[in-house]
Amino acid sequence: MQPRNTWPDILITSLLIALPILALGWATGQFWPTVAFLLGAALAWNIANLLWLETWLRRGGRAEPPDVRGLWGVIFDQLYRRRKRHEHRVHRLRQLLERYRDSARAMPDAVVVLNDDLRIEWVNTMACQLLGLDWPRDEGQRITHLLRHPEFLQFMERARESLARVTVPSPLDDERQLELRMLPYGDAQYLLLARDTTHLHRLEVMRRDFIANVSHELRTPLTVLYGVTETLEEELQEQPELARSVQMLREQSERMKLLVDDLLLLSRLETGETTGPQDWFNPFPMLQKLTEEARVLSGTEGHQFVLDADPALEFLGNPNELRSACANLLFNAVKYTPGGTRVTLRWQADADGARLSVEDTGPGIASHHLSRLTERFYRVDAGRTQSRGGTGLGLAIVKHVLARHDGHLSIESEVGRGSRFTCLFPLGRTRPVEAPPATVE
Ligand code: ADP
């Protein structure tokens, strides 16, 4: 509410006091001394009020203001009201902040507020329980001085830019797994969130182990079955009816064998179980060999192959895994495109990194499939995939191989024009070789 304008009242009261005194002074012939007396009294009154005001403000302005009349009374009153309103607002903000803190405290996840320098500004109770932080003792400490797991340190180095997430063992108990996330918050602050994902992690390990074990157990009986059907097929050449059934048996057991092999490879890649060490090697001869194998696979279909590879570009990685990824892409280009299609295999590096790509001028893939192609068993056309011997695991294998080599897969495709599958690797994974190998064409 706007305070009432008190000027007219004050003016009238002042005049009512001053005019009779001046009239008296005039009547007694002491007009000017009376004027001087009035001015002096007004000055003394104002100085006294100024002193009161200063004393009142110096004491914090919280006590009731002095009971003064006139203009000074209005000033004291307004200052006092403002002060009260301000205190009320601060109180409400404090309550609001406290409520936010209470809700953050009650969260089932750990919450750590960090400043731009990754120093702790606030933590909730769960952060103390999950991350072993001590509040308020750790206030102002750099989080990277308290949590020292190498993966966590690596994550924190790039978290401010990429705001990714990471799963690391709990600093209090190696058996427990924590998923950590960083989010920008407020003014140059970050929220570090952590939740216990031990349960999920165990389920994931169980799933992987189950697939690996089942695949492993199935492998031997399938190999036997496949071998027997092959022999039987030869034996039964005289009985075409039976031979036909046995041929179907052989084809199906071969499909199952391929599936089991891919599942085993995938689970090995997933669990990080190495298929061999990573080292510097020149992929060029391997790419030449793969092109020849693709030519054999194409057979009479007559795909045209172009190898456009840098013969003097070495790669830091596992040759078997890179071969497997490249073979999947190259053989897909043969399997899923009609005869006569041109297939180009490239291996090159530029300032942005190294690229291994397989490009075809085949039928292409509709855009809504692209984001799902690397999912296990995802097929664009299930019938065609199976008839071409596909397991639906090829691109999932490629994705895992790339992840183990700090790379990623980019898929571009246009229906009717063709597809390009590109494996992108950081520059640090490549280096030029001094002398190109003798096998260069
Ligand atoms: P698979 O192991 O069965 O070949 P992938 O995971 O390698 O399965 O491929 C998934 C699907 O992507 C395939 O079923 C196929 O439909 C499609 N695909 C892959 N490569 C190409 C390509 N070069 N051209 C058209 N479709 C492709």
Coordinates of C-alpha atoms and ligand atoms in Angstrom, one line a residue:
M1 CA 0.0 0.0 0.0
Q2 CA 1.3 3.5 -1.0
P3 CA 1.8 5.6 2.3
R4 CA -0.4 8.7 2.5
N5 CA 1.1 12.0 1.4
T6 CA 1.6 13.9 4.7
W7 CA 3.1 17.1 3.3
P8 CA -0.1 19.2 3.5
D9 CA -0.6 18.2 7.2
I10 CA 2.9 19.0 8.1
L11 CA 2.8 22.3 6.3
I12 CA -0.4 23.4 8.0
T13 CA 0.8 22.3 11.5
S14 CA 4.1 24.2 10.9
L15 CA 2.3 27.3 9.9
L16 CA -0.1 27.0 12.8
I17 CA 2.8 27.0 15.2
A18 CA 5.0 29.6 13.4
L19 CA 2.4 32.2 12.5
P20 CA 1.2 33.0 16.1
I21 CA 4.8 33.3 17.3
L22 CA 5.7 35.6 14.4
A23 CA 2.6 37.6 15.0
L24 CA 3.6 37.9 18.7
G25 CA 7.1 39.0 17.6
W26 CA 5.7 41.6 15.3
A27 CA 3.4 42.9 18.0
T28 CA 6.2 43.2 20.5
G29 CA 8.5 44.8 17.9
Q30 CA 10.8 41.7 18.0
F31 CA 10.0 40.3 14.6
W32 CA 13.6 39.5 13.4
P33 CA 14.8 38.1 16.6
T34 CA 11.6 35.9 16.6
V35 CA 12.4 34.8 13.0
A36 CA 16.0 33.9 14.1
F37 CA 14.6 32.1 17.1
L38 CA 12.2 30.0 15.0
L39 CA 15.0 29.1 12.4
G40 CA 17.4 28.2 15.3
A41 CA 14.7 26.0 16.9
A42 CA 14.0 24.3 13.5
L43 CA 17.7 23.6 12.9
A44 CA 18.1 22.2 16.4
W45 CA 15.1 19.9 15.9
N46 CA 16.4 18.6 12.6
I47 CA 19.9 18.0 14.0
A48 CA 18.5 16.2 17.0
N49 CA 16.4 14.0 14.7
L50 CA 19.4 13.3 12.4
L51 CA 21.3 12.2 15.5
W52 CA 18.4 9.9 16.5
L53 CA 18.3 8.5 13.0
E54 CA 22.0 7.8 12.9
T55 CA 21.9 6.1 16.4
W56 CA 18.8 4.1 15.4
L57 CA 20.4 2.9 12.1
R58 CA 23.7 2.2 13.8
R59 CA 21.8 -0.2 16.2
G60 CA 20.5 -2.1 13.2
G61 CA 17.2 -0.3 12.7
R62 CA 15.4 -3.3 14.2
A63 CA 14.2 -1.8 17.4
E64 CA 11.0 0.3 17.4
P65 CA 11.9 3.8 15.9
P66 CA 11.8 6.8 18.3
D67 CA 8.3 8.3 18.7
V68 CA 8.8 11.5 16.7
R69 CA 6.2 13.7 15.2
G70 CA 6.1 15.5 11.8
L71 CA 8.2 14.8 8.8
W72 CA 10.9 12.9 10.8
G73 CA 8.2 10.7 12.2
V74 CA 7.1 9.8 8.7
I75 CA 10.8 9.1 7.7
F76 CA 11.4 6.8 10.7
D77 CA 8.1 5.0 10.1
Q78 CA 8.8 4.4 6.4
L79 CA 12.4 3.2 7.1
Y80 CA 11.0 0.9 9.8
R81 CA 8.4 -0.6 7.5
R82 CA 10.9 -1.2 4.7
R83 CA 13.2 -2.9 7.1
K84 CA 10.3 -5.2 8.2
R85 CA 9.3 -6.0 4.6
H86 CA 13.0 -6.8 3.7
E87 CA 13.3 -9.1 6.8
H88 CA 10.1 -10.9 5.9
R89 CA 11.3 -11.5 2.3
V90 CA 14.7 -12.8 3.5
H91 CA 12.8 -15.1 5.9
R92 CA 10.6 -16.5 3.1
L93 CA 13.6 -17.0 0.8
R94 CA 15.4 -18.8 3.6
Q95 CA 12.4 -21.1 4.1
L96 CA 12.2 -21.7 0.4
L97 CA 16.0 -22.6 0.2
E98 CA 15.6 -24.8 3.3
R99 CA 12.7 -26.6 1.6
Y100 CA 14.8 -27.2 -1.5
R101 CA 17.6 -28.5 0.6
D102 CA 15.2 -30.7 2.5
S103 CA 14.0 -32.2 -0.7
A104 CA 17.6 -32.7 -2.0
R105 CA 18.5 -34.2 1.3
A106 CA 15.7 -36.6 1.1
M107 CA 16.6 -37.7 -2.5
P108 CA 17.5 -41.4 -2.8
D109 CA 20.5 -40.4 -5.0
A110 CA 23.7 -38.7 -3.9
V111 CA 23.8 -35.0 -4.8
V112 CA 26.9 -32.9 -4.7
V113 CA 26.9 -29.2 -5.7
L114 CA 30.3 -28.3 -7.2
N115 CA 31.7 -24.9 -8.3
D116 CA 33.4 -24.3 -11.6
D117 CA 36.7 -25.4 -10.0
L118 CA 35.1 -28.7 -9.0
R119 CA 35.2 -27.7 -5.3
I120 CA 32.4 -29.0 -3.1
E121 CA 29.7 -26.4 -2.1
W122 CA 27.1 -28.7 -0.6
V123 CA 26.3 -32.4 -0.4
N124 CA 23.2 -34.3 0.7
T125 CA 23.1 -37.2 3.2
M126 CA 23.2 -39.9 0.4
A127 CA 26.4 -38.4 -0.9
C128 CA 28.0 -39.0 2.5
Q129 CA 26.7 -42.6 2.5
L130 CA 27.4 -43.5 -1.2
L131 CA 30.6 -41.5 -1.9
G132 CA 32.0 -41.4 1.6
L133 CA 32.0 -37.6 1.8
D134 CA 32.0 -35.9 5.1
W135 CA 29.8 -32.8 5.5
P136 CA 30.6 -30.1 6.5
R137 CA 34.3 -31.1 6.8
D138 CA 34.7 -31.6 3.0
E139 CA 33.2 -28.2 2.1
G140 CA 35.6 -26.4 -0.3
Q141 CA 37.6 -29.5 -1.1
R142 CA 38.2 -30.5 -4.7
I143 CA 36.1 -33.6 -5.4
T144 CA 38.9 -35.1 -7.5
H145 CA 41.1 -35.0 -4.3
L146 CA 38.6 -37.1 -2.4
L147 CA 37.4 -39.6 -5.1
R148 CA 40.5 -41.0 -6.8
H149 CA 39.3 -43.9 -9.0
P150 CA 41.1 -43.5 -12.4
E151 CA 37.9 -43.8 -14.4
F152 CA 36.2 -41.1 -12.2
L153 CA 39.2 -38.8 -12.7
Q154 CA 39.0 -39.3 -16.5
F155 CA 35.3 -38.7 -16.4
M156 CA 35.7 -35.5 -14.4
E157 CA 38.3 -34.2 -16.9
R158 CA 35.8 -34.2 -19.7
A159 CA 32.5 -34.1 -17.8
R160 CA 32.2 -30.3 -17.9
E161 CA 32.2 -30.3 -21.7
S162 CA 30.4 -33.5 -22.6
L163 CA 28.3 -34.0 -19.4
A164 CA 28.4 -37.8 -19.9
R165 CA 27.9 -40.5 -17.3
V166 CA 30.2 -43.2 -16.0
T167 CA 29.9 -46.3 -13.8
V168 CA 32.6 -46.8 -11.3
P169 CA 33.1 -49.0 -8.2
S170 CA 32.0 -47.3 -4.9
P171 CA 34.9 -45.7 -3.0
L172 CA 33.6 -47.4 0.1
D173 CA 33.0 -50.9 -1.2
D174 CA 34.5 -52.3 -4.4
E175 CA 31.6 -54.7 -4.7
R176 CA 29.1 -51.9 -5.3
Q177 CA 28.7 -50.0 -8.6
L178 CA 27.8 -46.3 -8.8
E179 CA 26.6 -44.5 -11.8
L180 CA 27.7 -40.8 -11.9
R181 CA 26.3 -38.0 -13.9
M182 CA 27.2 -34.3 -14.1
L183 CA 24.7 -31.6 -14.9
P184 CA 25.2 -27.8 -15.2
Y185 CA 23.5 -26.0 -12.5
G186 CA 23.0 -22.3 -11.5
D187 CA 25.8 -19.9 -12.3
A188 CA 28.9 -21.9 -13.3
Q189 CA 28.0 -24.6 -10.9
Y190 CA 27.6 -28.4 -11.4
L191 CA 25.4 -31.0 -9.9
L192 CA 27.2 -34.4 -9.5
L193 CA 24.6 -37.1 -9.1
A194 CA 25.4 -40.6 -8.1
R195 CA 23.1 -43.7 -7.7
D196 CA 23.7 -47.2 -6.7
T197 CA 23.4 -49.4 -9.8
T198 CA 24.9 -52.6 -8.2
H199 CA 21.6 -54.4 -8.8
L200 CA 21.4 -53.5 -12.5
H201 CA 25.1 -54.2 -12.9
R202 CA 24.7 -57.7 -11.4
L203 CA 21.7 -58.4 -13.7
E204 CA 23.8 -57.2 -16.7
V205 CA 26.7 -59.4 -15.7
M206 CA 24.3 -62.4 -15.3
R207 CA 22.8 -61.7 -18.7
R208 CA 26.2 -61.6 -20.4
D209 CA 27.4 -64.7 -18.5
F210 CA 24.3 -66.6 -19.4
I211 CA 24.6 -65.8 -23.1
A212 CA 28.3 -66.6 -23.1
N213 CA 27.7 -69.9 -21.3
V214 CA 24.8 -71.0 -23.4
S215 CA 26.7 -70.1 -26.6
H216 CA 29.7 -72.0 -25.4
E217 CA 27.7 -75.0 -24.4
L218 CA 25.9 -75.1 -27.8
R219 CA 29.0 -74.8 -29.8
T220 CA 30.3 -78.4 -29.6
P221 CA 27.0 -80.2 -30.2
L222 CA 26.3 -77.9 -33.1
T223 CA 29.7 -78.6 -34.6
V224 CA 29.1 -82.3 -34.3
L225 CA 25.6 -82.0 -35.8
Y226 CA 27.0 -79.9 -38.7
G227 CA 29.7 -82.5 -39.4
V228 CA 27.3 -85.4 -39.3
T229 CA 24.9 -83.7 -41.7
E230 CA 27.7 -83.0 -44.1
T231 CA 28.8 -86.6 -44.1
L232 CA 25.2 -87.8 -44.4
E233 CA 24.5 -85.5 -47.3
E234 CA 27.4 -87.1 -49.2
E235 CA 26.2 -90.6 -48.3
L236 CA 22.6 -90.0 -49.4
Q237 CA 23.3 -88.9 -52.9
E238 CA 21.4 -91.9 -54.2
Q239 CA 18.2 -90.9 -52.3
P240 CA 17.4 -87.3 -53.4
E241 CA 14.3 -87.0 -51.1
L242 CA 16.3 -87.8 -47.9
A243 CA 19.4 -85.8 -49.2
R244 CA 17.2 -82.8 -49.5
S245 CA 16.0 -83.1 -45.9
V246 CA 19.6 -83.6 -44.7
Q247 CA 20.7 -80.6 -46.7
M248 CA 18.1 -78.4 -44.9
L249 CA 19.3 -79.8 -41.6
R250 CA 22.9 -78.9 -42.6
E251 CA 21.9 -75.4 -43.6
Q252 CA 20.0 -74.7 -40.4
S253 CA 22.8 -76.1 -38.2
E254 CA 25.2 -73.9 -40.1
R255 CA 23.1 -70.9 -39.4
M256 CA 23.0 -71.8 -35.7
K257 CA 26.7 -72.2 -35.7
L258 CA 27.2 -68.8 -37.2
L259 CA 24.8 -67.3 -34.6
V260 CA 26.6 -69.0 -31.7
D261 CA 30.0 -67.8 -33.0
D262 CA 28.7 -64.2 -33.3
L263 CA 27.1 -64.4 -29.9
L264 CA 30.4 -65.7 -28.4
L265 CA 32.4 -63.0 -30.1
L266 CA 29.9 -60.3 -29.0
S267 CA 30.0 -61.4 -25.4
R268 CA 33.8 -61.5 -25.4
L269 CA 33.9 -58.0 -26.7
E270 CA 31.3 -56.9 -24.2
T271 CA 33.0 -58.3 -21.2
G272 CA 36.3 -56.7 -22.3
E273 CA 37.8 -60.2 -22.5
T274 CA 40.6 -59.6 -24.9
T275 CA 40.8 -61.4 -28.3
G276 CA 44.5 -60.4 -28.4
P277 CA 46.6 -57.4 -27.5
Q278 CA 46.4 -53.9 -29.1
D279 CA 49.5 -52.9 -31.1
W280 CA 50.6 -50.9 -34.1
F281 CA 49.9 -52.7 -37.4
N282 CA 49.3 -51.7 -41.0
P283 CA 45.8 -52.7 -42.0
F284 CA 46.4 -52.4 -45.7
P285 CA 47.3 -56.1 -46.5
M286 CA 44.3 -57.2 -44.4
L287 CA 42.0 -54.8 -46.4
Q288 CA 43.3 -56.3 -49.7
K289 CA 42.6 -59.8 -48.5
L290 CA 39.1 -58.9 -47.3
T291 CA 38.4 -57.4 -50.7
E292 CA 39.4 -60.6 -52.3
E293 CA 37.2 -62.6 -49.9
A294 CA 34.3 -60.3 -50.7
R295 CA 34.9 -60.9 -54.4
V296 CA 34.6 -64.7 -53.7
L297 CA 31.5 -64.2 -51.6
S298 CA 29.9 -62.2 -54.4
G299 CA 30.8 -65.1 -56.9
T300 CA 28.8 -64.9 -60.0
E301 CA 26.8 -61.9 -58.8
G302 CA 29.7 -59.8 -60.0
H303 CA 29.9 -56.9 -57.5
Q304 CA 32.5 -54.3 -58.5
F305 CA 35.1 -53.7 -55.7
V306 CA 37.2 -50.6 -55.3
L307 CA 39.9 -50.5 -52.6
D308 CA 40.9 -46.9 -51.9
A309 CA 43.2 -47.2 -48.9
D310 CA 46.3 -45.5 -47.7
P311 CA 49.0 -48.2 -47.9
A312 CA 51.2 -46.4 -45.4
L313 CA 48.8 -45.7 -42.5
E314 CA 49.3 -47.7 -39.4
F315 CA 46.6 -48.3 -36.8
L316 CA 46.9 -48.9 -33.0
G317 CA 44.5 -51.8 -32.2
N318 CA 43.7 -55.4 -32.3
P319 CA 44.0 -56.8 -35.9
N320 CA 41.5 -59.6 -35.4
E321 CA 38.8 -57.2 -34.0
L322 CA 39.4 -54.7 -36.8
R323 CA 39.2 -57.4 -39.3
S324 CA 36.0 -58.7 -37.9
A325 CA 34.4 -55.2 -38.0
C326 CA 35.6 -54.5 -41.5
A327 CA 34.5 -58.0 -42.7
N328 CA 31.0 -57.4 -41.3
L329 CA 30.6 -54.1 -43.2
L330 CA 32.1 -55.4 -46.4
F331 CA 30.2 -58.7 -46.5
N332 CA 26.9 -56.8 -45.6
A333 CA 27.5 -54.7 -48.7
V334 CA 27.7 -57.9 -50.7
K335 CA 24.8 -59.6 -49.0
Y336 CA 22.3 -56.7 -49.0
T337 CA 22.9 -55.3 -52.5
P338 CA 22.1 -56.8 -55.9
G339 CA 24.8 -58.1 -58.2
G340 CA 26.8 -55.5 -60.1
T341 CA 26.7 -53.0 -57.3
R342 CA 29.9 -51.0 -56.8
V343 CA 31.4 -51.4 -53.3
T344 CA 34.2 -49.1 -52.2
L345 CA 36.4 -49.8 -49.2
R346 CA 38.3 -46.8 -47.9
W347 CA 41.0 -46.4 -45.2
Q348 CA 42.3 -42.8 -44.8
A349 CA 43.2 -40.2 -42.3
D350 CA 42.8 -36.4 -42.2
A351 CA 43.0 -33.7 -39.6
D352 CA 39.7 -34.9 -38.0
G353 CA 40.8 -38.5 -37.5
A354 CA 41.1 -41.8 -39.3
R355 CA 38.2 -43.3 -41.3
L356 CA 37.5 -46.9 -42.4
S357 CA 34.4 -46.8 -44.6
V358 CA 32.4 -49.2 -46.8
E359 CA 30.3 -47.5 -49.4
D360 CA 27.9 -49.2 -51.8
T361 CA 25.5 -48.1 -54.5
G362 CA 22.9 -50.6 -53.5
P363 CA 19.2 -50.1 -52.5
G364 CA 20.0 -48.1 -49.4
I365 CA 18.2 -48.2 -46.0
A366 CA 15.1 -46.0 -45.1
S367 CA 16.1 -43.3 -42.5
H368 CA 13.8 -44.6 -39.7
H369 CA 15.9 -47.9 -39.5
L370 CA 19.3 -46.2 -39.2
S371 CA 19.3 -45.4 -35.5
R372 CA 18.4 -49.0 -34.7
L373 CA 20.7 -50.9 -37.0
T374 CA 23.3 -51.6 -34.4
E375 CA 20.8 -53.2 -32.0
R376 CA 21.2 -57.0 -31.7
F377 CA 18.9 -58.9 -34.0
Y378 CA 17.6 -55.8 -35.6
R379 CA 16.9 -56.5 -39.3
V380 CA 15.5 -54.2 -42.0
D381 CA 14.1 -57.1 -43.9
A382 CA 14.1 -60.3 -41.7
G383 CA 13.3 -62.6 -44.6
R384 CA 16.1 -61.3 -46.8
T385 CA 18.6 -61.2 -43.9
Q386 CA 18.0 -64.8 -43.1
S387 CA 18.2 -66.0 -46.7
R388 CA 21.5 -64.2 -47.0
G389 CA 22.9 -65.9 -43.9
G390 CA 22.7 -62.9 -41.6
T391 CA 22.6 -63.4 -37.8
G392 CA 21.4 -59.8 -37.1
L393 CA 24.5 -59.4 -34.8
G394 CA 27.0 -58.0 -37.4
L395 CA 26.6 -54.3 -36.7
A396 CA 26.3 -54.9 -33.0
I397 CA 29.8 -56.5 -33.2
V398 CA 31.1 -53.6 -35.3
K399 CA 29.8 -51.1 -32.6
H400 CA 31.5 -53.0 -29.8
V401 CA 34.8 -53.3 -31.7
L402 CA 34.8 -49.6 -32.3
A403 CA 34.0 -48.8 -28.7
R404 CA 37.1 -50.8 -27.7
H405 CA 39.2 -48.6 -30.1
D406 CA 37.8 -45.2 -29.0
G407 CA 35.9 -45.1 -32.3
H408 CA 32.3 -44.8 -33.4
L409 CA 30.1 -45.8 -36.3
S410 CA 28.4 -43.3 -38.6
I411 CA 25.7 -44.7 -41.0
E412 CA 24.5 -42.6 -44.0
S413 CA 22.1 -44.1 -46.4
E414 CA 19.6 -43.0 -49.0
V415 CA 17.0 -45.3 -50.4
G416 CA 17.7 -46.0 -54.1
R417 CA 21.2 -44.5 -53.9
G418 CA 23.2 -46.6 -51.5
S419 CA 24.8 -46.7 -48.0
R420 CA 28.0 -45.6 -46.4
F421 CA 29.2 -47.2 -43.1
T422 CA 32.1 -45.2 -41.6
C423 CA 34.2 -46.2 -38.6
L424 CA 35.8 -43.0 -37.2
F425 CA 38.9 -43.3 -35.0
P426 CA 40.8 -40.6 -33.2
L427 CA 44.0 -39.4 -34.9
G428 CA 46.1 -40.8 -32.0
R429 CA 45.2 -44.3 -33.2
T430 CA 47.0 -43.8 -36.5
R431 CA 50.5 -43.0 -37.6
P432 CA 52.2 -43.0 -41.0
V433 CA 54.6 -45.9 -41.8
E434 CA 58.0 -45.1 -43.1
A435 CA 58.1 -47.6 -45.9
P436 CA 54.9 -48.9 -47.5
P437 CA 54.7 -52.7 -47.6
A438 CA 55.8 -54.6 -50.7
T439 CA 52.3 -55.9 -51.4
V440 CA 50.9 -52.5 -52.6
E441 CA 49.2 -52.9 -56.0
Ligands
ADP1 P1 23.6 -59.4 -40.2 O1 24.7 -59.9 -39.2 O2 22.4 -60.2 -40.1 O3 24.1 -59.1 -41.5 P2 23.8 -56.7 -39.4 O4 23.7 -56.3 -37.9 O5 25.1 -56.7 -40.0 O6 23.0 -58.1 -39.5 O7 22.9 -55.7 -40.2 C1 21.6 -55.3 -39.8 C2 20.7 -55.1 -40.9 O8 21.1 -53.9 -41.6 C3 20.6 -56.2 -42.0 O9 19.6 -57.0 -41.6 C4 20.3 -55.4 -43.3 O10 18.9 -55.4 -43.4 C5 20.8 -54.0 -43.0 N1 22.1 -53.7 -43.8 C6 23.3 -53.8 -43.3 N2 24.2 -53.4 -44.3 C7 23.5 -53.0 -45.3 C8 23.8 -52.5 -46.6 N3 25.1 -52.3 -47.0 N4 22.8 -52.2 -47.5 C9 21.5 -52.4 -47.1 N5 21.1 -52.9 -45.9 C10 22.1 -53.2 -45.0

